[in-house]
GROMACS .gro file of C-alpha atoms in nm:
model
  130
    1MET     CA    1   0.022  -0.045  -0.020
    2PHE     CA    2   0.282   0.245   0.048
    3SER     CA    3   0.439   0.184  -0.282
    4PHE     CA    4   0.119   0.284  -0.438
    5LEU     CA    5   0.085   0.596  -0.198
    6SER     CA    6   0.471   0.673  -0.316
    7ALA     CA    7   0.423   0.635  -0.648
    8ALA     CA    8   0.110   0.848  -0.637
    9ASP     CA    9   0.287   1.124  -0.428
   10ALA     CA   10   0.598   1.098  -0.688
   11VAL     CA   11   0.376   1.151  -0.963
   12GLU     CA   12   0.155   1.460  -0.797
   13ALA     CA   13   0.515   1.613  -0.746
   14ARG     CA   14   0.612   1.588  -1.116
   15LEU     CA   15   0.331   1.707  -1.203
   16GLU     CA   16   0.359   2.036  -0.979
   17ALA     CA   17   0.691   2.081  -1.102
   18ALA     CA   18   0.552   2.065  -1.477
   19LEU     CA   19   0.290   2.325  -1.374
   20SER     CA   20   0.505   2.535  -1.194
   21PRO     CA   21   0.676   2.751  -1.439
   22THR     CA   22   0.275   2.822  -1.545
   23GLY     CA   23   0.181   2.953  -1.246
   24LEU     CA   24  -0.070   2.726  -1.158
   25SER     CA   25  -0.106   2.469  -0.923
   26LEU     CA   26  -0.289   2.100  -0.969
   27ALA     CA   27  -0.572   2.269  -0.735
   28LYS     CA   28  -0.603   2.566  -0.955
   29LEU     CA   29  -0.580   2.432  -1.281
   30ALA     CA   30  -0.847   2.194  -1.180
   31VAL     CA   31  -1.118   2.473  -1.101
   32LEU     CA   32  -0.988   2.644  -1.446
   33HIS     CA   33  -1.070   2.287  -1.608
   34PHE     CA   34  -1.398   2.221  -1.510
   35LEU     CA   35  -1.505   2.612  -1.556
   36ALA     CA   36  -1.368   2.534  -1.927
   37ASP     CA   37  -1.546   2.219  -1.969
   38ALA     CA   38  -1.847   2.330  -1.832
   39LYS     CA   39  -1.865   2.657  -2.123
   40GLU     CA   40  -2.041   2.841  -1.860
   41ALA     CA   41  -2.037   3.006  -1.534
   42LEU     CA   42  -2.053   2.759  -1.257
   43PRO     CA   43  -2.162   2.803  -0.931
   44LEU     CA   44  -1.918   2.763  -0.604
   45SER     CA   45  -2.097   2.476  -0.431
   46ASP     CA   46  -2.065   2.308  -0.767
   47LEU     CA   47  -1.672   2.384  -0.819
   48ALA     CA   48  -1.623   2.249  -0.446
   49ALA     CA   49  -1.848   1.914  -0.516
   50ARG     CA   50  -1.629   1.846  -0.832
   51GLN     CA   51  -1.304   1.950  -0.671
   52HIS     CA   52  -1.462   1.684  -0.386
   53CYS     CA   53  -1.319   1.967  -0.130
   54VAL     CA   54  -1.577   2.206   0.135
   55ARG     CA   55  -1.711   2.532   0.028
   56SER     CA   56  -1.464   2.720   0.233
   57ASN     CA   57  -1.174   2.589   0.041
   58ILE     CA   58  -1.313   2.684  -0.319
   59THR     CA   59  -1.377   3.028  -0.182
   60GLN     CA   60  -1.021   3.056  -0.140
   61LEU     CA   61  -0.850   2.898  -0.474
   62VAL     CA   62  -1.145   3.114  -0.653
   63ASP     CA   63  -1.004   3.420  -0.438
   64ARG     CA   64  -0.690   3.343  -0.543
   65LEU     CA   65  -0.748   3.273  -0.912
   66GLU     CA   66  -0.973   3.589  -0.926
   67LYS     CA   67  -0.660   3.812  -0.759
   68ASP     CA   68  -0.461   3.660  -1.046
   69GLY     CA   69  -0.747   3.744  -1.357
   70LEU     CA   70  -0.809   3.407  -1.434
   71VAL     CA   71  -1.153   3.452  -1.327
   72ARG     CA   72  -1.437   3.619  -1.254
   73ARG     CA   73  -1.728   3.590  -0.957
   74ARG     CA   74  -2.090   3.732  -1.073
   75PRO     CA   75  -2.432   3.718  -0.905
   76ASP     CA   76  -2.622   3.414  -0.947
   77PRO     CA   77  -2.922   3.567  -1.162
   78GLU     CA   78  -3.144   3.295  -1.064
   79ASP     CA   79  -3.033   3.272  -0.680
   80ARG     CA   80  -2.932   3.578  -0.525
   81ARG     CA   81  -2.746   3.362  -0.227
   82SER     CA   82  -2.560   3.172  -0.471
   83VAL     CA   83  -2.237   3.318  -0.661
   84LEU     CA   84  -2.110   3.213  -0.984
   85ALA     CA   85  -1.774   3.193  -1.114
   86GLU     CA   86  -1.644   3.183  -1.474
   87LEU     CA   87  -1.352   3.237  -1.677
   88THR     CA   88  -1.167   3.497  -1.821
   89PRO     CA   89  -0.976   3.484  -2.122
   90ALA     CA   90  -0.684   3.523  -1.940
   91GLY     CA   91  -0.782   3.229  -1.773
   92GLN     CA   92  -0.897   3.025  -2.104
   93GLN     CA   93  -0.502   3.085  -2.182
   94ALA     CA   94  -0.364   2.951  -1.855
   95HIS     CA   95  -0.583   2.690  -1.872
   96ALA     CA   96  -0.434   2.538  -2.231
   97LYS     CA   97  -0.085   2.629  -2.083
   98GLY     CA   98  -0.144   2.424  -1.805
   99VAL     CA   99  -0.284   2.133  -1.975
  100ARG     CA  100   0.023   2.150  -2.259
  101ALA     CA  101   0.254   2.141  -1.975
  102LEU     CA  102   0.033   1.854  -1.815
  103ALA     CA  103   0.040   1.676  -2.128
  104GLU     CA  104   0.379   1.699  -2.175
  105ALA     CA  105   0.492   1.571  -1.811
  106GLN     CA  106   0.206   1.258  -1.868
  107ARG     CA  107   0.401   1.198  -2.154
  108ALA     CA  108   0.781   1.174  -1.988
  109ILE     CA  109   0.661   0.995  -1.779
  110VAL     CA  110   0.576   0.763  -2.002
  111ARG     CA  111   0.895   0.778  -2.215
  112ALA     CA  112   1.058   0.668  -1.905
  113LEU     CA  113   0.855   0.375  -1.916
  114LYS     CA  114   0.924   0.033  -2.129
  115ALA     CA  115   0.677  -0.063  -2.400
  116GLY     CA  116   0.502  -0.312  -2.221
  117GLU     CA  117   0.512  -0.147  -1.878
  118ALA     CA  118   0.344   0.178  -2.019
  119THR     CA  119   0.080  -0.065  -2.200
  120SER     CA  120  -0.011  -0.201  -1.814
  121LEU     CA  121  -0.019   0.127  -1.631
  122GLN     CA  122  -0.244   0.241  -1.855
  123ASN     CA  123  -0.466  -0.013  -1.844
  124ALA     CA  124  -0.430  -0.008  -1.459
  125LEU     CA  125  -0.541   0.326  -1.435
  126THR     CA  126  -0.828   0.294  -1.654
  127ALA     CA  127  -0.942   0.026  -1.440
  128LEU     CA  128  -0.920   0.262  -1.127
  129THR     CA  129  -1.079   0.512  -1.277
  130SER     CA  130  -1.390   0.351  -1.411
   0.00000   0.00000   0.00000
């Protein structure tokens, strides 16, 4: 079990390092990705659910993204108690850069494996995420 956790930590560290030049973290990129994928503004409560975290954590994350100019908040026209977050044009660009950085990091990880190992890893990851 600990080797599994060590492997997960090592992969996460590589991905965070790959994102570092973009100014993003995995958590920030995940929020940008959820917003880009939705193609519309999302309530912070939806982002918290997708990120599997509590609302206060997503609020702090969106605060930082808003400060960086990557997202903007606006009131929900259908529910005055709710706040929506949406990507800015800079957020769309940052999302694209982050996705490219992660894709390159993934390719580097796969290149470090032997051909059969890469296929086995892909099969195992598919099984784990299905």
